[in-house]
């Protein structure tokens, strides 16, 4: 027998497990357990983690938590093993009263990802309540005139349990006059009456005492007793009677106090005082019910005393009795059932279950931001709610999950730089008439992501700086902006590492973006610096931008004019007579500056003017009048020429030109290397002039030797400079229409993203003095140069 019972129990458990799996599959994550009321602390209810498909070791990392929808902390989950157990005493009668289905609703919430499970634990009833009579002693008055077969209502017992545990059976102690009559009404309630079997004789026995026992259907059975005191009366043999044994009334829950519920009417067939009736609640009617309804003892009117609440009680049942005023009062009984109708009087409620902020701006669509629970205590359409989100056109949406649960999800890409924070209004509205609604404000800040590179206000900057600036001078400031925040917007600046050749000229402050010139800039060496400044933020990963900066060096008049080869040791021999306007020589000068700073003009010093003049821009020295032997043969003059530029302040240099005046008779025929102006070489020489000729030849030879040595040294110096700076292009400036040319001897650099070019040019121009050339030669200018010197003829 024991083996058979164990097999049956095992089969029952397998069936329960099978139906539990089906419930999980159909209930969208809902579990169902059951537990007996009055279970001790620690009683096993179910393996909730296993049934939800969760591993025990992930309960704490995923922030496993359980919430009860009602009051009381009856159940708890052991995080260590995932078992649901009884935490505190559960009294089904206190928790659910007489409701046939009593359940504890639990919500299990886990994060990463966010999920919600609904667990229903049914509390099973045990037979822990014995039947109870409202009075231990019931008085029954029976007229001796009542005929056998008469019924007398009795107050039955009540049992707080439900189901079979509350099914009562009644027994009466043995009596020859009375027996019990138990009838079930259409609403499954019991009508307990005392049946008179034989006629009574008050003179024989005036009082009968019987024991009424009520026994429930639980296992083990529990029972309760009441003493029946039956008094035999002589008269008043008609009890008041209601026209209905059961009255049903429907009342809306929002009725005002004093509203008439029903007017009862009972009749008595007796006459006189035995016909007068008073109405009252039966003794076992609860005090709370008496406080809710008022019964007029004279008129039988039942009125509302306190406001009804459908959510608290759907239905009220009142036991009313009517008693006549006879010397031996008789009583009639009836029941009034008041059904409360729901009214939309409860505003929906919003509860924020979970909120994950700030929301990163790179969150993908569908990411859950918040979990919202909505509820309404009303029933039917009054309890049906819908949820909406305001304002419109925002990158969020509400998604309905399960049983009035909504998740706030990302609907569109976010951009913190456009909107840094959203203020949302969640509105829940029921379907009642009139409709009620509730709102909840939700602030959703957007978290910054480094998605914006630093940008400059313009793609390039042009900067002008005068040469000869002090070392470390601040020449410009670059500034980049980053719309991100915090470290994502912290910008630092630096020069491209590939431009190592610029490191000696330019530096950039990493924080302020200030550009400094590390050394004085020389326009004659460097005209343009072109480089890129990079701006990088401090985000992870960091983003960068760049801008091109062009620094143009502005020329200043810092170079005085320089005269080309000209020396007092190479005098110009002028053969008399000379015409007016005869060009006797030309001063050639150059200026390393540019523009007006290199535009030269020539002036004769007043002290040496005499019969000479110099071209203002050409530098040609010519006579102002006819010169003959009277002006003095063999004498020499030193002409002091001032060479000035047009810069501010003006710079100048002086040049001395030696002019020797000789007559035609002093020119010997053997002087083949000395050209002269006017006449032809003489074929013979007088003995008197031998010393003069020897002196002239010696001076000419010495002059020629000096020229050769000077050219050799100059070529060697230019070769060294060419190796140092590399090839370049000379700048040729024409000062005016006169045709005076100025050659710039400079190093022209342009440093940019690639290697700069450095060039050097030197022009050495030597021209023959105004002396008649030897026979067979032509008047020419001798130009000495090396591989890096350009050849140019005199204008």
PDB file of N, CA and C in Angstrom, residues 114 116 350-359 363-374 387-391 393-402 404-412 414 421-427 440-446:
ATOM      1  N   UNK A 114      18.283  43.470 -19.603  1.00  0.00           N
ATOM      2  CA  UNK A 114      17.158  43.662 -18.708  1.00  0.00           C
ATOM      3  C   UNK A 114      16.017  42.727 -19.095  1.00  0.00           C
ATOM      4  N   UNK A 116      12.261  40.793 -17.298  1.00  0.00           N
ATOM      5  CA  UNK A 116      11.301  40.765 -16.200  1.00  0.00           C
ATOM      6  C   UNK A 116      10.522  39.447 -16.289  1.00  0.00           C
ATOM      7  N   UNK A 350       2.017  55.182 -12.246  1.00  0.00           N
ATOM      8  CA  UNK A 350       3.241  54.923 -13.021  1.00  0.00           C
ATOM      9  C   UNK A 350       4.377  54.668 -12.034  1.00  0.00           C
ATOM     10  N   UNK A 351       5.112  53.591 -12.271  1.00  0.00           N
ATOM     11  CA  UNK A 351       6.237  53.239 -11.404  1.00  0.00           C
ATOM     12  C   UNK A 351       7.453  52.952 -12.266  1.00  0.00           C
ATOM     13  N   UNK A 352       8.544  53.692 -11.984  1.00  0.00           N
ATOM     14  CA  UNK A 352       9.795  53.499 -12.715  1.00  0.00           C
ATOM     15  C   UNK A 352      10.573  52.357 -12.069  1.00  0.00           C
ATOM     16  N   UNK A 353      10.702  51.264 -12.782  1.00  0.00           N
ATOM     17  CA  UNK A 353      11.365  50.083 -12.253  1.00  0.00           C
ATOM     18  C   UNK A 353      12.886  50.137 -12.416  1.00  0.00           C
ATOM     19  N   UNK A 354      13.328  50.663 -13.545  1.00  0.00           N
ATOM     20  CA  UNK A 354      14.765  50.680 -13.811  1.00  0.00           C
ATOM     21  C   UNK A 354      15.066  51.836 -14.749  1.00  0.00           C
ATOM     22  N   UNK A 355      16.221  52.498 -14.539  1.00  0.00           N
ATOM     23  CA  UNK A 355      16.631  53.623 -15.378  1.00  0.00           C
ATOM     24  C   UNK A 355      18.146  53.598 -15.529  1.00  0.00           C
ATOM     25  N   UNK A 356      18.611  53.573 -16.756  1.00  0.00           N
ATOM     26  CA  UNK A 356      20.051  53.551 -17.048  1.00  0.00           C
ATOM     27  C   UNK A 356      20.425  54.848 -17.756  1.00  0.00           C
ATOM     28  N   UNK A 357      20.994  55.776 -17.014  1.00  0.00           N
ATOM     29  CA  UNK A 357      21.431  57.068 -17.567  1.00  0.00           C
ATOM     30  C   UNK A 357      22.847  57.361 -17.066  1.00  0.00           C
ATOM     31  N   UNK A 358      23.628  58.200 -17.766  1.00  0.00           N
ATOM     32  CA  UNK A 358      23.267  58.812 -19.048  1.00  0.00           C
ATOM     33  C   UNK A 358      23.319  57.789 -20.179  1.00  0.00           C
ATOM     34  N   UNK A 359      22.624  58.120 -21.262  1.00  0.00           N
ATOM     35  CA  UNK A 359      22.572  57.234 -22.420  1.00  0.00           C
ATOM     36  C   UNK A 359      23.676  57.658 -23.386  1.00  0.00           C
ATOM     37  N   UNK A 363      24.512  54.952 -28.719  1.00  0.00           N
ATOM     38  CA  UNK A 363      23.666  53.804 -28.395  1.00  0.00           C
ATOM     39  C   UNK A 363      22.886  53.373 -29.634  1.00  0.00           C
ATOM     40  N   UNK A 364      22.831  52.061 -29.895  1.00  0.00           N
ATOM     41  CA  UNK A 364      22.104  51.598 -31.085  1.00  0.00           C
ATOM     42  C   UNK A 364      20.608  51.660 -30.850  1.00  0.00           C
ATOM     43  N   UNK A 365      19.821  51.789 -31.925  1.00  0.00           N
ATOM     44  CA  UNK A 365      18.355  51.736 -31.785  1.00  0.00           C
ATOM     45  C   UNK A 365      17.935  50.409 -31.156  1.00  0.00           C
ATOM     46  N   UNK A 366      16.986  50.488 -30.248  1.00  0.00           N
ATOM     47  CA  UNK A 366      16.506  49.306 -29.548  1.00  0.00           C
ATOM     48  C   UNK A 366      17.100  49.130 -28.173  1.00  0.00           C
ATOM     49  N   UNK A 367      18.087  49.943 -27.820  1.00  0.00           N
ATOM     50  CA  UNK A 367      18.681  49.839 -26.483  1.00  0.00           C
ATOM     51  C   UNK A 367      17.659  50.303 -25.438  1.00  0.00           C
ATOM     52  N   UNK A 368      17.510  49.513 -24.358  1.00  0.00           N
ATOM     53  CA  UNK A 368      16.542  49.814 -23.311  1.00  0.00           C
ATOM     54  C   UNK A 368      17.144  50.848 -22.356  1.00  0.00           C
ATOM     55  N   UNK A 369      16.407  51.949 -22.171  1.00  0.00           N
ATOM     56  CA  UNK A 369      16.843  53.014 -21.280  1.00  0.00           C
ATOM     57  C   UNK A 369      16.165  52.891 -19.916  1.00  0.00           C
ATOM     58  N   UNK A 370      14.874  52.588 -19.909  1.00  0.00           N
ATOM     59  CA  UNK A 370      14.126  52.526 -18.654  1.00  0.00           C
ATOM     60  C   UNK A 370      13.032  51.468 -18.779  1.00  0.00           C
ATOM     61  N   UNK A 371      12.655  50.924 -17.620  1.00  0.00           N
ATOM     62  CA  UNK A 371      11.546  49.977 -17.537  1.00  0.00           C
ATOM     63  C   UNK A 371      10.457  50.616 -16.688  1.00  0.00           C
ATOM     64  N   UNK A 372       9.249  50.696 -17.243  1.00  0.00           N
ATOM     65  CA  UNK A 372       8.145  51.417 -16.611  1.00  0.00           C
ATOM     66  C   UNK A 372       6.984  50.448 -16.406  1.00  0.00           C
ATOM     67  N   UNK A 373       6.415  50.497 -15.201  1.00  0.00           N
ATOM     68  CA  UNK A 373       5.241  49.689 -14.875  1.00  0.00           C
ATOM     69  C   UNK A 373       4.054  50.622 -14.663  1.00  0.00           C
ATOM     70  N   UNK A 374       2.912  50.295 -15.282  1.00  0.00           N
ATOM     71  CA  UNK A 374       1.696  51.095 -15.134  1.00  0.00           C
ATOM     72  C   UNK A 374       0.586  50.182 -14.586  1.00  0.00           C
ATOM     73  N   UNK A 387      -0.268  53.705 -22.695  1.00  0.00           N
ATOM     74  CA  UNK A 387       0.863  54.551 -22.321  1.00  0.00           C
ATOM     75  C   UNK A 387       1.370  55.285 -23.556  1.00  0.00           C
ATOM     76  N   UNK A 388       1.694  56.561 -23.394  1.00  0.00           N
ATOM     77  CA  UNK A 388       2.208  57.376 -24.502  1.00  0.00           C
ATOM     78  C   UNK A 388       3.363  58.221 -24.012  1.00  0.00           C
ATOM     79  N   UNK A 389       4.129  58.747 -24.995  1.00  0.00           N
ATOM     80  CA  UNK A 389       5.344  59.491 -24.704  1.00  0.00           C
ATOM     81  C   UNK A 389       5.278  60.855 -25.369  1.00  0.00           C
ATOM     82  N   UNK A 390       5.638  61.876 -24.625  1.00  0.00           N
ATOM     83  CA  UNK A 390       5.649  63.251 -25.144  1.00  0.00           C
ATOM     84  C   UNK A 390       7.002  63.882 -24.784  1.00  0.00           C
ATOM     85  N   UNK A 391       7.461  64.892 -25.536  1.00  0.00           N
ATOM     86  CA  UNK A 391       6.862  65.454 -26.742  1.00  0.00           C
ATOM     87  C   UNK A 391       7.095  64.541 -27.938  1.00  0.00           C
ATOM     88  N   UNK A 393       8.330  63.533 -31.850  1.00  0.00           N
ATOM     89  CA  UNK A 393       9.562  63.720 -32.630  1.00  0.00           C
ATOM     90  C   UNK A 393      10.803  63.719 -31.737  1.00  0.00           C
ATOM     91  N   UNK A 394      10.907  62.742 -30.893  1.00  0.00           N
ATOM     92  CA  UNK A 394      12.092  62.539 -30.075  1.00  0.00           C
ATOM     93  C   UNK A 394      12.655  61.157 -30.406  1.00  0.00           C
ATOM     94  N   UNK A 395      13.953  60.965 -30.197  1.00  0.00           N
ATOM     95  CA  UNK A 395      14.574  59.692 -30.590  1.00  0.00           C
ATOM     96  C   UNK A 395      14.353  58.561 -29.589  1.00  0.00           C
ATOM     97  N   UNK A 396      13.176  58.530 -28.957  1.00  0.00           N
ATOM     98  CA  UNK A 396      12.861  57.454 -28.023  1.00  0.00           C
ATOM     99  C   UNK A 396      11.456  56.949 -28.331  1.00  0.00           C
ATOM    100  N   UNK A 397      11.185  55.729 -27.897  1.00  0.00           N
ATOM    101  CA  UNK A 397       9.855  55.155 -28.080  1.00  0.00           C
ATOM    102  C   UNK A 397       9.532  54.238 -26.915  1.00  0.00           C
ATOM    103  N   UNK A 398       8.230  54.039 -26.702  1.00  0.00           N
ATOM    104  CA  UNK A 398       7.756  53.121 -25.677  1.00  0.00           C
ATOM    105  C   UNK A 398       7.330  51.819 -26.342  1.00  0.00           C
ATOM    106  N   UNK A 399       7.796  50.722 -25.788  1.00  0.00           N
ATOM    107  CA  UNK A 399       7.469  49.409 -26.332  1.00  0.00           C
ATOM    108  C   UNK A 399       6.774  48.607 -25.237  1.00  0.00           C
ATOM    109  N   UNK A 400       5.571  48.089 -25.552  1.00  0.00           N
ATOM    110  CA  UNK A 400       4.821  47.296 -24.587  1.00  0.00           C
ATOM    111  C   UNK A 400       5.434  45.913 -24.469  1.00  0.00           C
ATOM    112  N   UNK A 401       5.700  45.503 -23.228  1.00  0.00           N
ATOM    113  CA  UNK A 401       6.344  44.216 -23.009  1.00  0.00           C
ATOM    114  C   UNK A 401       5.355  43.150 -22.570  1.00  0.00           C
ATOM    115  N   UNK A 402       4.928  43.232 -21.302  1.00  0.00           N
ATOM    116  CA  UNK A 402       4.068  42.189 -20.780  1.00  0.00           C
ATOM    117  C   UNK A 402       3.264  42.733 -19.618  1.00  0.00           C
ATOM    118  N   UNK A 404       1.118  45.309 -18.803  1.00  0.00           N
ATOM    119  CA  UNK A 404       1.270  46.708 -18.370  1.00  0.00           C
ATOM    120  C   UNK A 404       2.717  47.078 -18.048  1.00  0.00           C
ATOM    121  N   UNK A 405       3.650  46.433 -18.716  1.00  0.00           N
ATOM    122  CA  UNK A 405       5.050  46.818 -18.609  1.00  0.00           C
ATOM    123  C   UNK A 405       5.487  47.425 -19.940  1.00  0.00           C
ATOM    124  N   UNK A 406       6.180  48.554 -19.846  1.00  0.00           N
ATOM    125  CA  UNK A 406       6.681  49.242 -21.028  1.00  0.00           C
ATOM    126  C   UNK A 406       8.176  49.496 -20.849  1.00  0.00           C
ATOM    127  N   UNK A 407       8.889  49.392 -21.957  1.00  0.00           N
ATOM    128  CA  UNK A 407      10.312  49.721 -21.937  1.00  0.00           C
ATOM    129  C   UNK A 407      10.539  50.956 -22.799  1.00  0.00           C
ATOM    130  N   UNK A 408      11.329  51.878 -22.271  1.00  0.00           N
ATOM    131  CA  UNK A 408      11.718  53.076 -23.018  1.00  0.00           C
ATOM    132  C   UNK A 408      12.998  52.728 -23.779  1.00  0.00           C
ATOM    133  N   UNK A 409      12.897  52.769 -25.101  1.00  0.00           N
ATOM    134  CA  UNK A 409      14.007  52.341 -25.938  1.00  0.00           C
ATOM    135  C   UNK A 409      14.459  53.472 -26.855  1.00  0.00           C
ATOM    136  N   UNK A 410      15.724  53.358 -27.292  1.00  0.00           N
ATOM    137  CA  UNK A 410      16.265  54.311 -28.271  1.00  0.00           C
ATOM    138  C   UNK A 410      15.668  53.987 -29.631  1.00  0.00           C
ATOM    139  N   UNK A 411      15.091  55.003 -30.283  1.00  0.00           N
ATOM    140  CA  UNK A 411      14.443  54.790 -31.575  1.00  0.00           C
ATOM    141  C   UNK A 411      15.281  55.298 -32.734  1.00  0.00           C
ATOM    142  N   UNK A 412      16.064  56.345 -32.519  1.00  0.00           N
ATOM    143  CA  UNK A 412      16.851  56.946 -33.585  1.00  0.00           C
ATOM    144  C   UNK A 412      18.255  57.245 -33.053  1.00  0.00           C
ATOM    145  N   UNK A 414      21.370  59.146 -31.653  1.00  0.00           N
ATOM    146  CA  UNK A 414      21.451  60.299 -30.754  1.00  0.00           C
ATOM    147  C   UNK A 414      22.665  61.147 -31.112  1.00  0.00           C
ATOM    148  N   UNK A 421      20.212  66.821 -23.487  1.00  0.00           N
ATOM    149  CA  UNK A 421      19.327  66.257 -22.467  1.00  0.00           C
ATOM    150  C   UNK A 421      17.893  66.290 -22.968  1.00  0.00           C
ATOM    151  N   UNK A 422      17.165  65.217 -22.698  1.00  0.00           N
ATOM    152  CA  UNK A 422      15.765  65.133 -23.088  1.00  0.00           C
ATOM    153  C   UNK A 422      14.900  65.080 -21.832  1.00  0.00           C
ATOM    154  N   UNK A 423      13.862  65.887 -21.840  1.00  0.00           N
ATOM    155  CA  UNK A 423      12.881  65.868 -20.752  1.00  0.00           C
ATOM    156  C   UNK A 423      11.598  65.243 -21.303  1.00  0.00           C
ATOM    157  N   UNK A 424      11.351  64.027 -20.870  1.00  0.00           N
ATOM    158  CA  UNK A 424      10.235  63.249 -21.388  1.00  0.00           C
ATOM    159  C   UNK A 424       9.079  63.254 -20.398  1.00  0.00           C
ATOM    160  N   UNK A 425       7.887  63.157 -20.932  1.00  0.00           N
ATOM    161  CA  UNK A 425       6.676  63.057 -20.124  1.00  0.00           C
ATOM    162  C   UNK A 425       5.967  61.767 -20.527  1.00  0.00           C
ATOM    163  N   UNK A 426       5.884  60.843 -19.592  1.00  0.00           N
ATOM    164  CA  UNK A 426       5.181  59.578 -19.822  1.00  0.00           C
ATOM    165  C   UNK A 426       3.751  59.745 -19.307  1.00  0.00           C
ATOM    166  N   UNK A 427       2.792  59.518 -20.184  1.00  0.00           N
ATOM    167  CA  UNK A 427       1.373  59.681 -19.843  1.00  0.00           C
ATOM    168  C   UNK A 427       0.674  58.329 -19.934  1.00  0.00           C
ATOM    169  N   UNK A 440       4.258  61.300 -15.641  1.00  0.00           N
ATOM    170  CA  UNK A 440       5.517  61.206 -14.897  1.00  0.00           C
ATOM    171  C   UNK A 440       6.620  61.828 -15.754  1.00  0.00           C
ATOM    172  N   UNK A 441       7.389  62.719 -15.143  1.00  0.00           N
ATOM    173  CA  UNK A 441       8.476  63.391 -15.852  1.00  0.00           C
ATOM    174  C   UNK A 441       9.753  62.567 -15.736  1.00  0.00           C
ATOM    175  N   UNK A 442      10.448  62.473 -16.851  1.00  0.00           N
ATOM    176  CA  UNK A 442      11.664  61.666 -16.913  1.00  0.00           C
ATOM    177  C   UNK A 442      12.744  62.470 -17.618  1.00  0.00           C
ATOM    178  N   UNK A 443      13.881  62.625 -16.946  1.00  0.00           N
ATOM    179  CA  UNK A 443      15.016  63.349 -17.528  1.00  0.00           C
ATOM    180  C   UNK A 443      16.043  62.324 -17.988  1.00  0.00           C
ATOM    181  N   UNK A 444      16.372  62.384 -19.285  1.00  0.00           N
ATOM    182  CA  UNK A 444      17.328  61.446 -19.873  1.00  0.00           C
ATOM    183  C   UNK A 444      18.513  62.242 -20.405  1.00  0.00           C
ATOM    184  N   UNK A 445      19.621  62.316 -19.650  1.00  0.00           N
ATOM    185  CA  UNK A 445      20.809  62.989 -20.173  1.00  0.00           C
ATOM    186  C   UNK A 445      21.538  62.085 -21.167  1.00  0.00           C
ATOM    187  N   UNK A 446      22.177  62.709 -22.146  1.00  0.00           N
ATOM    188  CA  UNK A 446      22.911  61.986 -23.176  1.00  0.00           C
ATOM    189  C   UNK A 446      24.400  62.044 -22.844  1.00  0.00           C
TER     190      UNK A 446
END
